């Protein structure tokens, strides 16, 4: 049985092809998905998606969304997705540093919410690069 | 024989009074423009329509014809550029369709499962309204008729309405034109200025959504309204107000009783050529809502899944609004530029007619002089 993965963002289709296995970070922790998985629906956290093609692992930074698994079809709906290989390491690192500074400077409930979100996104992108190397 | 009392009119709205003063003052009535009431927007050059009698000799007329010709070329080019961009805007909508279709499908299914539950999610919480956030989506450039003005007027009307209800408000302005408008009016509280960019992408929508989200969740505002220009067709677009938050999980999508929904109706516009002219068709495609596996399990609490889905839905709605607004702007620019081009060619025609007559009169005068001189000699 083959497993098909489809990663959709509002702009475009990021990934639509066959995979061997994926590891998805959901709101309640990471789950691994192999062919013939039971049909589930899950919320996807801001985090890393790892994809195995044959023996090769790929990483992708997901910016939060939703996934549906069933019938050997995985559909991931996310706000934004970037392949680890497409992220500029320097730029990502800088964004992370800026986000950290912003969080330490944040005042009030609203700014904290914003800064926290930005920090988590930035951290995920850096992690996606680190995991590849 | 002079045309010193001719007046120049560069306007897409010929008014009767203007035409009558014109014809009473000039020996010909060359500058009556064809009625172009189809475009409700005065073209940008109408600012120069003050009554300026020109003292024209032949060379001045020639220069004037040349400058009108140049203007026509520019407006023609702008029209074509706008037309090409409408096509790009349409592509962006098409690219986003797999996402929105799947999203609607999933929302439908989850909504069905949640029918019996009482859902509480931060984005759906209806609070008594004390403060309203208005997201005003304008364009980045001018020369598109009344596009930006119509929307800003709508925003002003809404602000006045909120004031009369005794509610406070704040504005989130998207697009350069709106930004400069609100910057000039410091008495309107503006929360954030954002720039639209060329083609709206999920990033821009995300920036707006983040802002709106934090405003709403931190309870700084109790309602978020989106003001944008809805694209109807190439010649028609409406400024509309759309309530963004709180989202209602029951109303937005098809519920079990078959009561519908705006989310399942995916509209997109398509640029085609009809009899050599550009037209835009707007397709409304009903998304099929398939039943997926009934043994589907929820990894988390359904409420948590809804929490994850609703921001996605919010984003896609904002993105849709940005795309519609861009399409309307481009369409408005297309029609404004096409009427400007028409006016320029009309003006050019009339000016060259006057020019030719003057030239002819001059030649006739010279011949008369020569003949008279010859007669006097003999």
CSV table of C-alpha atoms in Angstrom, one decimal:
chain,number,residue,atom,x,y,z
A,1,UNK,CA,0.0,0.0,0.0
A,2,UNK,CA,1.3,3.5,-0.8
A,3,UNK,CA,0.7,6.5,1.3
A,4,UNK,CA,0.0,9.8,-0.3
A,5,UNK,CA,0.8,13.1,1.3
A,6,UNK,CA,-0.8,16.4,0.3
A,7,UNK,CA,0.4,19.6,2.0
A,8,UNK,CA,-1.8,22.6,1.1
A,9,UNK,CA,-1.4,26.3,1.9
A,10,UNK,CA,-3.7,29.1,0.9
A,11,UNK,CA,-1.2,30.1,-1.9
A,12,UNK,CA,-0.3,26.8,-3.4
A,13,UNK,CA,0.2,23.1,-3.1
A,14,UNK,CA,3.5,22.5,-1.3
A,15,UNK,CA,3.7,18.8,-1.6
A,16,UNK,CA,1.6,16.3,-3.4
A,17,UNK,CA,3.2,12.9,-3.9
A,18,UNK,CA,3.8,9.5,-2.4
A,19,UNK,CA,5.8,9.1,0.8
A,20,UNK,CA,6.8,6.1,3.0
A,21,UNK,CA,6.3,7.6,6.4
A,22,UNK,CA,5.8,10.9,8.1
A,23,UNK,CA,6.1,12.3,11.6
A,24,UNK,CA,3.7,15.1,12.3
A,25,UNK,CA,3.7,17.4,15.3
A,26,UNK,CA,0.2,17.7,16.5
A,27,UNK,CA,-1.2,19.6,19.4
A,28,UNK,CA,-1.0,16.5,21.6
A,29,UNK,CA,2.6,15.6,20.6
A,30,UNK,CA,4.3,14.0,17.6
A,31,UNK,CA,2.7,11.1,15.8
A,32,UNK,CA,4.2,8.9,13.2
A,33,UNK,CA,2.0,7.8,10.3
A,34,UNK,CA,2.7,4.7,8.3
A,35,UNK,CA,0.6,3.2,5.5
A,36,UNK,CA,-2.8,1.9,6.5
A,37,UNK,CA,-3.2,4.3,9.4
A,38,UNK,CA,-6.5,4.5,11.1
A,39,UNK,CA,-8.5,7.5,9.9
A,40,UNK,CA,-8.0,10.4,12.2
A,41,UNK,CA,-8.4,14.2,12.2
A,42,UNK,CA,-6.0,16.2,14.2
A,43,UNK,CA,-4.9,19.8,14.8
A,44,UNK,CA,-1.3,20.5,13.7
A,45,UNK,CA,0.8,22.7,15.9
A,46,UNK,CA,3.4,25.1,14.7
A,47,UNK,CA,6.2,22.6,14.3
A,48,UNK,CA,8.2,20.3,12.1
A,49,UNK,CA,6.9,17.7,9.6
A,50,UNK,CA,9.4,15.0,8.8
A,51,UNK,CA,8.9,13.0,5.6
A,52,UNK,CA,10.6,9.8,4.7
A,53,UNK,CA,11.1,8.9,1.0
A,54,UNK,CA,12.8,5.5,0.8
A,55,UNK,CA,15.7,6.1,3.2
A,56,UNK,CA,15.9,9.8,3.0
A,57,UNK,CA,14.4,12.1,5.6
A,58,UNK,CA,13.1,15.6,4.6
A,59,UNK,CA,11.9,18.3,7.0
A,60,UNK,CA,9.3,20.9,6.5
A,61,UNK,CA,8.3,23.8,8.8
A,62,UNK,CA,4.6,23.9,9.3
A,63,UNK,CA,2.9,27.1,10.7
A,64,UNK,CA,-0.1,25.5,12.4
A,65,UNK,CA,-3.2,24.1,10.9
A,66,UNK,CA,-5.0,20.8,10.5
A,67,UNK,CA,-4.5,17.3,9.2
A,68,UNK,CA,-6.8,14.6,8.0
A,69,UNK,CA,-5.6,11.0,7.6
A,70,UNK,CA,-7.7,8.3,6.1
A,71,UNK,CA,-7.7,5.8,3.3
A,72,UNK,CA,-3.9,6.2,2.9
A,73,UNK,CA,-4.4,9.8,2.1
A,74,UNK,CA,-2.9,12.5,4.3
A,75,UNK,CA,-4.2,16.0,3.8
A,76,UNK,CA,-2.4,18.7,5.7
A,77,UNK,CA,-3.9,22.2,5.7
A,78,UNK,CA,-1.6,24.8,7.0
A,79,UNK,CA,-1.2,28.6,7.0
A,80,UNK,CA,2.3,28.3,5.6
A,81,UNK,CA,4.8,25.6,4.9
A,82,UNK,CA,8.4,25.8,4.0
A,83,UNK,CA,10.7,23.0,3.0
A,84,UNK,CA,13.8,22.9,5.2
A,85,UNK,CA,16.0,23.1,2.1
A,86,UNK,CA,14.3,26.3,1.0
A,87,UNK,CA,14.9,28.2,4.3
A,88,UNK,CA,17.9,30.6,4.4
A,89,UNK,CA,19.7,29.6,7.6
A,90,UNK,CA,21.1,33.1,8.3
A,91,UNK,CA,17.8,34.8,7.8
A,92,UNK,CA,16.0,32.3,9.9
A,93,UNK,CA,18.5,32.7,12.7
A,94,UNK,CA,18.2,36.5,12.6
A,95,UNK,CA,14.4,36.3,12.7
A,96,UNK,CA,14.7,34.1,15.7
A,97,UNK,CA,16.9,36.5,17.5
A,98,UNK,CA,14.6,39.4,16.7
A,99,UNK,CA,11.7,37.4,17.9
A,100,UNK,CA,13.4,36.6,21.2
A,101,UNK,CA,14.2,40.3,21.8
A,102,UNK,CA,10.6,41.3,21.0
A,103,UNK,CA,9.2,38.8,23.5
A,104,UNK,CA,11.4,40.1,26.3
A,105,UNK,CA,10.3,43.6,25.5
A,106,UNK,CA,6.6,42.8,25.1
A,107,UNK,CA,4.2,44.6,27.4
A,108,UNK,CA,0.6,43.6,28.0
A,109,UNK,CA,-1.4,40.6,27.1
A,110,UNK,CA,-1.7,41.4,23.4
A,111,UNK,CA,1.9,42.0,22.6
A,112,UNK,CA,2.9,38.9,24.5
A,113,UNK,CA,0.5,36.8,22.4
A,114,UNK,CA,1.9,38.3,19.2
A,115,UNK,CA,5.5,37.9,20.2
A,116,UNK,CA,5.0,34.3,21.4
A,117,UNK,CA,3.5,33.3,18.1
A,118,UNK,CA,6.3,35.0,16.1
A,119,UNK,CA,8.9,33.3,18.3
A,120,UNK,CA,7.4,29.8,17.9
A,121,UNK,CA,7.4,30.3,14.1
A,122,UNK,CA,11.0,31.5,14.0
A,123,UNK,CA,12.1,28.6,16.2
A,124,UNK,CA,10.4,26.1,14.1
A,125,UNK,CA,12.2,27.4,11.0
A,126,UNK,CA,15.6,27.2,12.7
A,127,UNK,CA,14.8,23.7,13.9
A,128,UNK,CA,13.8,22.6,10.4
A,129,UNK,CA,17.3,23.6,9.2
A,130,UNK,CA,19.1,22.0,12.1
A,131,UNK,CA,17.4,18.7,11.7
A,132,UNK,CA,18.6,18.4,8.1
A,133,UNK,CA,22.2,18.8,9.0
B,1,UNK,CA,-9.9,84.1,-37.3
B,2,UNK,CA,-8.6,82.8,-34.1
B,3,UNK,CA,-9.4,80.1,-31.7
B,4,UNK,CA,-8.4,82.1,-28.7
B,5,UNK,CA,-11.7,81.5,-27.0
B,6,UNK,CA,-11.6,77.8,-27.4
B,7,UNK,CA,-11.7,75.9,-24.1
B,8,UNK,CA,-10.1,72.6,-23.4
B,9,UNK,CA,-12.1,69.9,-21.8
B,10,UNK,CA,-10.5,66.7,-20.7
B,11,UNK,CA,-13.2,65.1,-18.8
B,12,UNK,CA,-15.1,61.9,-19.0
B,13,UNK,CA,-18.3,63.5,-17.8
B,14,UNK,CA,-19.5,66.0,-20.3
B,15,UNK,CA,-22.1,68.1,-18.6
B,16,UNK,CA,-24.7,70.0,-20.5
B,17,UNK,CA,-24.0,73.3,-19.0
B,18,UNK,CA,-20.4,73.0,-19.8
B,19,UNK,CA,-21.1,72.1,-23.4
B,20,UNK,CA,-23.5,75.0,-23.8
B,21,UNK,CA,-21.1,77.7,-22.5
B,22,UNK,CA,-18.6,76.1,-24.8
B,23,UNK,CA,-20.6,76.2,-27.9
B,24,UNK,CA,-21.8,79.8,-27.3
B,25,UNK,CA,-18.2,81.0,-27.1
B,26,UNK,CA,-16.6,79.2,-29.9
B,27,UNK,CA,-17.3,79.3,-33.6
B,28,UNK,CA,-17.2,75.5,-33.8
B,29,UNK,CA,-18.2,73.1,-31.2
B,30,UNK,CA,-15.4,70.7,-31.4
B,31,UNK,CA,-14.9,69.6,-27.8
B,32,UNK,CA,-18.1,67.9,-27.0
B,33,UNK,CA,-17.1,64.6,-25.8
B,34,UNK,CA,-19.1,61.5,-26.4
B,35,UNK,CA,-21.1,60.6,-23.4
B,36,UNK,CA,-19.4,58.0,-21.4
B,37,UNK,CA,-21.8,57.6,-18.5
B,38,UNK,CA,-20.8,53.9,-18.3
B,39,UNK,CA,-17.9,54.8,-16.1
B,40,UNK,CA,-19.0,56.4,-12.9
B,41,UNK,CA,-15.5,57.5,-12.1
B,42,UNK,CA,-14.1,60.8,-13.5
B,43,UNK,CA,-10.8,60.0,-15.0
B,44,UNK,CA,-7.8,61.4,-13.3
B,45,UNK,CA,-7.1,64.2,-15.8
B,46,UNK,CA,-10.5,65.8,-14.9
B,47,UNK,CA,-8.6,67.9,-12.4
B,48,UNK,CA,-7.3,69.9,-15.2
B,49,UNK,CA,-10.8,70.7,-16.5
B,50,UNK,CA,-10.8,74.3,-15.4
B,51,UNK,CA,-11.8,76.8,-18.0
B,52,UNK,CA,-8.5,77.9,-19.6
B,53,UNK,CA,-8.9,79.7,-22.9
B,54,UNK,CA,-5.9,79.0,-25.0
B,55,UNK,CA,-4.2,81.5,-27.2
B,56,UNK,CA,-3.1,79.1,-29.8
B,57,UNK,CA,-1.0,79.6,-32.9
B,58,UNK,CA,-0.2,76.8,-35.1
B,59,UNK,CA,2.9,75.6,-33.3
B,60,UNK,CA,1.1,75.6,-29.9
B,61,UNK,CA,-1.6,73.5,-31.4
B,62,UNK,CA,0.9,71.1,-32.8
B,63,UNK,CA,2.6,70.7,-29.4
B,64,UNK,CA,-0.7,70.2,-27.8
B,65,UNK,CA,-1.6,67.5,-30.2
B,66,UNK,CA,1.7,65.9,-29.5
B,67,UNK,CA,1.2,65.9,-25.7
B,68,UNK,CA,-2.3,64.5,-26.0
B,69,UNK,CA,-0.9,61.8,-28.1
B,70,UNK,CA,1.7,60.9,-25.5
B,71,UNK,CA,-0.8,60.9,-22.7
B,72,UNK,CA,-3.0,58.6,-24.8
B,73,UNK,CA,-0.1,56.2,-25.2
B,74,UNK,CA,0.5,56.2,-21.4
B,75,UNK,CA,-3.1,55.6,-20.5
B,76,UNK,CA,-3.3,52.9,-23.2
B,77,UNK,CA,-0.3,51.1,-21.7
B,78,UNK,CA,-1.6,51.4,-18.2
B,79,UNK,CA,-4.9,49.8,-19.3
B,80,UNK,CA,-3.1,46.9,-20.8
B,81,UNK,CA,-0.9,46.4,-17.8
B,82,UNK,CA,-4.0,46.4,-15.6
B,83,UNK,CA,-5.6,43.8,-17.8
B,84,UNK,CA,-2.5,41.6,-17.6
B,85,UNK,CA,-2.5,41.9,-13.8
B,86,UNK,CA,-6.2,40.9,-13.6
B,87,UNK,CA,-5.1,37.7,-15.2
B,88,UNK,CA,-2.4,37.2,-12.6
B,89,UNK,CA,-4.8,37.9,-9.8
B,90,UNK,CA,-7.1,35.3,-11.2
B,91,UNK,CA,-4.3,32.7,-11.2
B,92,UNK,CA,-3.6,33.4,-7.6
B,93,UNK,CA,-7.3,32.7,-6.8
B,94,UNK,CA,-7.1,29.4,-8.8
B,95,UNK,CA,-3.9,28.4,-7.0
B,96,UNK,CA,-5.6,28.8,-3.6
B,97,UNK,CA,-8.6,26.8,-4.5
B,98,UNK,CA,-7.5,23.3,-3.5
B,99,UNK,CA,-6.8,24.7,0.0
B,100,UNK,CA,-10.2,26.5,0.4
B,101,UNK,CA,-12.1,23.5,-1.1
B,102,UNK,CA,-10.5,21.1,1.4
B,103,UNK,CA,-11.0,23.5,4.2
B,104,UNK,CA,-14.7,23.9,3.5
B,105,UNK,CA,-15.0,20.1,3.3
B,106,UNK,CA,-13.4,19.6,6.6
B,107,UNK,CA,-15.2,22.4,8.3
B,108,UNK,CA,-18.5,21.0,7.1
B,109,UNK,CA,-17.7,17.6,8.4
B,110,UNK,CA,-16.6,18.8,11.8
B,111,UNK,CA,-19.5,21.1,12.1
B,112,UNK,CA,-21.8,18.2,11.5
B,113,UNK,CA,-20.2,16.3,14.3
B,114,UNK,CA,-20.3,19.3,16.6
B,115,UNK,CA,-24.0,20.1,16.0
B,116,UNK,CA,-25.0,18.6,19.2
B,117,UNK,CA,-22.2,20.1,21.3
B,118,UNK,CA,-22.1,23.6,22.6
B,119,UNK,CA,-18.9,24.9,21.1
B,120,UNK,CA,-16.8,27.4,22.9
B,121,UNK,CA,-13.8,28.7,21.1
B,122,UNK,CA,-12.0,32.0,21.6
B,123,UNK,CA,-12.7,33.1,18.1
B,124,UNK,CA,-16.4,32.4,18.2
B,125,UNK,CA,-17.1,34.0,21.6
B,126,UNK,CA,-19.8,36.6,21.2
B,127,UNK,CA,-19.2,39.4,23.7
B,128,UNK,CA,-21.2,42.6,24.2
B,129,UNK,CA,-19.7,45.0,21.8
B,130,UNK,CA,-17.9,48.0,23.2
B,131,UNK,CA,-15.1,48.5,20.7
B,132,UNK,CA,-15.0,47.6,17.0
B,133,UNK,CA,-11.9,47.1,14.8
B,134,UNK,CA,-12.3,48.1,11.2
B,135,UNK,CA,-9.9,46.5,8.7
B,136,UNK,CA,-9.9,48.9,5.7
B,137,UNK,CA,-8.5,47.4,2.6
B,138,UNK,CA,-7.5,50.0,0.0
B,139,UNK,CA,-5.2,50.0,-3.0
B,140,UNK,CA,-1.5,51.0,-3.2
B,141,UNK,CA,-1.8,53.3,-6.3
B,142,UNK,CA,-4.1,55.9,-7.7
B,143,UNK,CA,-5.3,56.4,-11.2
B,144,UNK,CA,-8.0,53.9,-10.7
B,145,UNK,CA,-11.1,56.1,-10.7
B,146,UNK,CA,-13.0,56.4,-7.5
B,147,UNK,CA,-11.9,53.0,-6.2
B,148,UNK,CA,-10.1,54.2,-3.1
B,149,UNK,CA,-12.4,57.1,-2.5
B,150,UNK,CA,-15.5,54.9,-2.5
B,151,UNK,CA,-14.0,52.6,0.1
B,152,UNK,CA,-12.7,55.4,2.3
B,153,UNK,CA,-16.1,57.0,2.2
B,154,UNK,CA,-17.7,53.7,3.2
B,155,UNK,CA,-15.3,53.5,6.1
B,156,UNK,CA,-16.1,57.1,7.2
B,157,UNK,CA,-19.8,56.3,7.0
B,158,UNK,CA,-19.2,53.3,9.2
B,159,UNK,CA,-17.1,55.3,11.7
B,160,UNK,CA,-19.9,57.9,11.9
B,161,UNK,CA,-22.4,55.1,12.5
B,162,UNK,CA,-20.3,53.6,15.3
B,163,UNK,CA,-19.9,57.0,16.9
B,164,UNK,CA,-23.6,57.6,16.9
B,165,UNK,CA,-24.0,54.3,18.6
B,166,UNK,CA,-21.6,55.4,21.2
B,167,UNK,CA,-19.1,52.7,20.4
B,168,UNK,CA,-15.4,53.2,20.3
B,169,UNK,CA,-13.4,52.0,17.3
B,170,UNK,CA,-10.0,51.5,15.9
B,171,UNK,CA,-8.8,51.2,12.3
B,172,UNK,CA,-6.4,48.7,10.8
B,173,UNK,CA,-5.4,50.2,7.4
B,174,UNK,CA,-4.2,48.1,4.6
B,175,UNK,CA,-2.8,49.7,1.5
B,176,UNK,CA,-0.8,52.9,0.8
B,177,UNK,CA,-3.8,55.0,-0.2
B,178,UNK,CA,-5.7,54.3,3.0
B,179,UNK,CA,-2.5,54.8,5.1
B,180,UNK,CA,-1.9,58.3,3.7
B,181,UNK,CA,-5.6,59.1,4.2
B,182,UNK,CA,-5.6,58.1,7.9
B,183,UNK,CA,-2.1,59.6,8.5
B,184,UNK,CA,-3.5,63.0,7.5
B,185,UNK,CA,-6.4,62.5,10.0
B,186,UNK,CA,-4.8,62.0,13.4
B,187,UNK,CA,-8.1,62.1,15.1
B,188,UNK,CA,-9.0,58.7,13.8
B,189,UNK,CA,-7.4,56.1,16.0
B,190,UNK,CA,-5.4,53.7,13.8
B,191,UNK,CA,-4.0,50.5,15.3
B,192,UNK,CA,-1.7,49.5,12.5
B,193,UNK,CA,-0.6,50.5,9.0
B,194,UNK,CA,0.0,47.7,6.7
B,195,UNK,CA,1.1,47.7,3.1
B,196,UNK,CA,-0.8,45.6,0.5
B,197,UNK,CA,2.0,44.6,-1.9
B,198,UNK,CA,1.7,43.6,-5.4
B,199,UNK,CA,-0.1,40.2,-5.2
B,200,UNK,CA,-1.7,39.4,-1.9
B,201,UNK,CA,-0.2,36.2,-0.5
B,202,UNK,CA,-0.8,34.2,2.6
B,203,UNK,CA,1.9,36.2,4.4
B,204,UNK,CA,0.0,39.5,4.1
B,205,UNK,CA,-3.2,37.8,5.1
B,206,UNK,CA,-1.3,36.2,8.0
B,207,UNK,CA,0.0,39.6,9.2
B,208,UNK,CA,-3.6,41.0,9.2
B,209,UNK,CA,-5.0,37.9,10.8
B,210,UNK,CA,-2.3,37.9,13.5
B,211,UNK,CA,-3.2,41.5,14.4
B,212,UNK,CA,-6.9,40.9,14.3
B,213,UNK,CA,-6.5,37.7,16.3
B,214,UNK,CA,-4.5,39.3,19.1
B,215,UNK,CA,-6.8,42.3,19.3
B,216,UNK,CA,-9.8,40.0,19.6
B,217,UNK,CA,-8.4,37.4,21.9
B,218,UNK,CA,-6.9,39.9,24.3
B,219,UNK,CA,-10.5,41.4,24.4
B,220,UNK,CA,-9.3,44.8,23.3
B,221,UNK,CA,-12.0,44.7,20.7
B,222,UNK,CA,-15.2,42.7,20.6
B,223,UNK,CA,-16.0,42.7,16.9
B,224,UNK,CA,-13.8,42.9,13.8
B,225,UNK,CA,-15.2,44.1,10.6
B,226,UNK,CA,-13.5,43.9,7.2
B,227,UNK,CA,-14.2,46.7,4.7
B,228,UNK,CA,-13.1,45.8,1.2
B,229,UNK,CA,-14.3,46.1,-2.4
B,230,UNK,CA,-16.1,43.1,-3.6
B,231,UNK,CA,-15.4,42.3,-7.2
B,232,UNK,CA,-18.6,41.9,-9.2
B,233,UNK,CA,-17.5,42.5,-12.8
B,234,UNK,CA,-15.0,44.6,-14.7
B,235,UNK,CA,-17.3,47.6,-14.6
B,236,UNK,CA,-18.9,47.0,-11.2
B,237,UNK,CA,-17.5,46.5,-7.8
B,238,UNK,CA,-19.0,47.2,-4.4
B,239,UNK,CA,-17.5,48.4,-1.2
B,240,UNK,CA,-18.8,46.0,1.4
B,241,UNK,CA,-18.6,45.4,5.1
B,242,UNK,CA,-18.0,41.9,6.3
B,243,UNK,CA,-18.0,40.8,9.9
B,244,UNK,CA,-14.8,38.8,10.4
B,245,UNK,CA,-14.9,38.1,14.1
B,246,UNK,CA,-16.5,36.6,16.1
B,247,UNK,CA,-16.8,33.7,13.7
B,248,UNK,CA,-20.0,31.7,14.0
B,249,UNK,CA,-19.3,28.1,13.6
B,250,UNK,CA,-23.0,27.4,12.9
B,251,UNK,CA,-23.7,30.1,10.4
B,252,UNK,CA,-20.7,30.2,8.2
B,253,UNK,CA,-20.9,26.8,6.7
B,254,UNK,CA,-23.5,24.3,5.6
B,255,UNK,CA,-25.2,22.8,8.6
B,256,UNK,CA,-27.0,19.6,8.9
B,257,UNK,CA,-30.4,21.0,8.0
B,258,UNK,CA,-29.0,22.1,4.6
B,259,UNK,CA,-29.1,25.8,5.6
B,260,UNK,CA,-26.4,27.4,3.5
B,261,UNK,CA,-23.5,29.0,3.7
B,262,UNK,CA,-21.1,31.3,2.0
B,263,UNK,CA,-18.1,29.2,2.6
B,264,UNK,CA,-19.2,26.4,0.3
B,265,UNK,CA,-19.7,28.8,-2.6
B,266,UNK,CA,-16.4,29.4,-4.1
B,267,UNK,CA,-16.4,32.3,-6.4
B,268,UNK,CA,-13.7,33.2,-8.8
B,269,UNK,CA,-13.4,35.3,-11.7
B,270,UNK,CA,-12.1,34.5,-15.1
B,271,UNK,CA,-10.7,36.8,-17.7
B,272,UNK,CA,-11.8,35.8,-21.2
B,273,UNK,CA,-11.9,37.4,-24.6
B,274,UNK,CA,-15.3,38.0,-26.0
B,275,UNK,CA,-15.5,39.3,-29.5
B,276,UNK,CA,-12.0,40.7,-29.2
B,277,UNK,CA,-12.8,42.6,-26.0
B,278,UNK,CA,-11.7,41.7,-22.6
B,279,UNK,CA,-14.4,40.6,-20.3
B,280,UNK,CA,-14.5,38.9,-16.9
B,281,UNK,CA,-16.7,36.1,-16.0
B,282,UNK,CA,-17.4,35.2,-12.5
B,283,UNK,CA,-17.8,31.6,-11.8
B,284,UNK,CA,-19.5,30.3,-8.8
B,285,UNK,CA,-18.5,26.8,-8.2
B,286,UNK,CA,-20.3,24.7,-5.6
B,287,UNK,CA,-17.9,22.6,-3.7
B,288,UNK,CA,-19.1,19.1,-3.3
B,289,UNK,CA,-19.1,18.1,0.3
B,290,UNK,CA,-18.2,14.5,0.3
B,291,UNK,CA,-18.7,12.4,3.3
B,292,UNK,CA,-15.5,11.1,4.5
B,293,UNK,CA,-14.9,8.0,6.5
B,294,UNK,CA,-17.5,7.8,9.2
B,295,UNK,CA,-15.1,6.1,11.5
B,296,UNK,CA,-12.9,9.1,11.6
B,297,UNK,CA,-11.5,9.7,15.0
B,298,UNK,CA,-10.5,13.0,16.5
B,299,UNK,CA,-7.0,12.9,17.8
B,300,UNK,CA,-7.9,15.8,20.1
B,301,UNK,CA,-11.0,17.3,21.5
B,302,UNK,CA,-13.3,18.4,18.6
B,303,UNK,CA,-13.2,21.9,20.2
B,304,UNK,CA,-9.4,21.9,19.9
B,305,UNK,CA,-9.6,20.9,16.3
B,306,UNK,CA,-12.0,23.7,15.7
B,307,UNK,CA,-9.5,26.0,17.3
B,308,UNK,CA,-7.0,24.9,14.8
B,309,UNK,CA,-9.3,25.3,11.9
B,310,UNK,CA,-10.9,28.6,12.6
B,311,UNK,CA,-7.6,30.6,12.3
B,312,UNK,CA,-7.1,28.9,8.9
B,313,UNK,CA,-10.6,29.9,7.9
B,314,UNK,CA,-10.0,33.4,9.1
B,315,UNK,CA,-6.8,33.6,7.0
B,316,UNK,CA,-8.4,32.3,3.9
B,317,UNK,CA,-11.2,34.8,4.3
B,318,UNK,CA,-8.8,37.7,4.6
B,319,UNK,CA,-6.8,36.4,1.7
B,320,UNK,CA,-10.0,36.2,-0.3
B,321,UNK,CA,-10.8,39.8,0.6
B,322,UNK,CA,-7.4,41.0,-0.4
B,323,UNK,CA,-7.6,39.2,-3.7
B,324,UNK,CA,-11.0,40.6,-4.4
B,325,UNK,CA,-9.9,44.1,-3.6
B,326,UNK,CA,-6.9,43.8,-5.9
B,327,UNK,CA,-9.1,42.6,-8.7
B,328,UNK,CA,-11.5,45.5,-8.2
B,329,UNK,CA,-8.7,47.9,-8.2
B,330,UNK,CA,-7.3,46.6,-11.4
B,331,UNK,CA,-10.7,46.5,-13.0
B,332,UNK,CA,-11.3,50.1,-11.9
B,333,UNK,CA,-8.0,51.2,-13.3
B,334,UNK,CA,-8.8,49.4,-16.6
B,335,UNK,CA,-12.0,51.2,-17.1
B,336,UNK,CA,-10.6,54.6,-16.0
B,337,UNK,CA,-7.7,54.2,-18.3
B,338,UNK,CA,-9.9,53.1,-21.2
B,339,UNK,CA,-12.1,56.1,-20.9
B,340,UNK,CA,-9.1,58.3,-20.6
B,341,UNK,CA,-7.7,56.8,-23.8
B,342,UNK,CA,-11.1,57.4,-25.5
B,343,UNK,CA,-11.1,61.0,-24.3
B,344,UNK,CA,-7.6,61.6,-25.5
B,345,UNK,CA,-8.3,60.3,-29.0
B,346,UNK,CA,-11.4,62.4,-29.2
B,347,UNK,CA,-9.5,65.5,-28.1
B,348,UNK,CA,-6.7,64.7,-30.5
B,349,UNK,CA,-9.2,64.4,-33.3
B,350,UNK,CA,-10.8,67.7,-32.5
B,351,UNK,CA,-7.5,69.5,-32.0
B,352,UNK,CA,-6.2,68.2,-35.3
B,353,UNK,CA,-9.3,69.4,-37.0
B,354,UNK,CA,-8.8,72.9,-35.6
B,355,UNK,CA,-5.2,72.7,-36.6
B,356,UNK,CA,-5.9,71.7,-40.1
B,357,UNK,CA,-8.5,74.4,-40.5
B,358,UNK,CA,-6.1,77.0,-39.2
B,359,UNK,CA,-3.4,75.8,-41.5
B,360,UNK,CA,-5.8,75.9,-44.4
B,361,UNK,CA,-6.9,79.4,-43.5
B,362,UNK,CA,-3.3,80.5,-43.3
B,363,UNK,CA,-2.5,79.1,-46.8
B,364,UNK,CA,-5.7,80.6,-48.2
B,365,UNK,CA,-4.7,84.0,-46.7
B,366,UNK,CA,-1.2,83.7,-48.2
B,367,UNK,CA,-2.5,82.8,-51.7
B,368,UNK,CA,-4.9,85.8,-51.5
B,369,UNK,CA,-2.1,88.1,-50.6
B,370,UNK,CA,0.0,86.8,-53.6
B,371,UNK,CA,-3.0,87.1,-56.0
B,372,UNK,CA,-3.8,90.6,-54.7
B,373,UNK,CA,-0.1,91.6,-55.1
B,374,UNK,CA,0.0,90.3,-58.6
B,375,UNK,CA,-3.2,92.1,-59.5
B,376,UNK,CA,-1.9,95.3,-58.1
B,377,UNK,CA,1.2,95.1,-60.3
B,378,UNK,CA,-0.6,94.4,-63.5
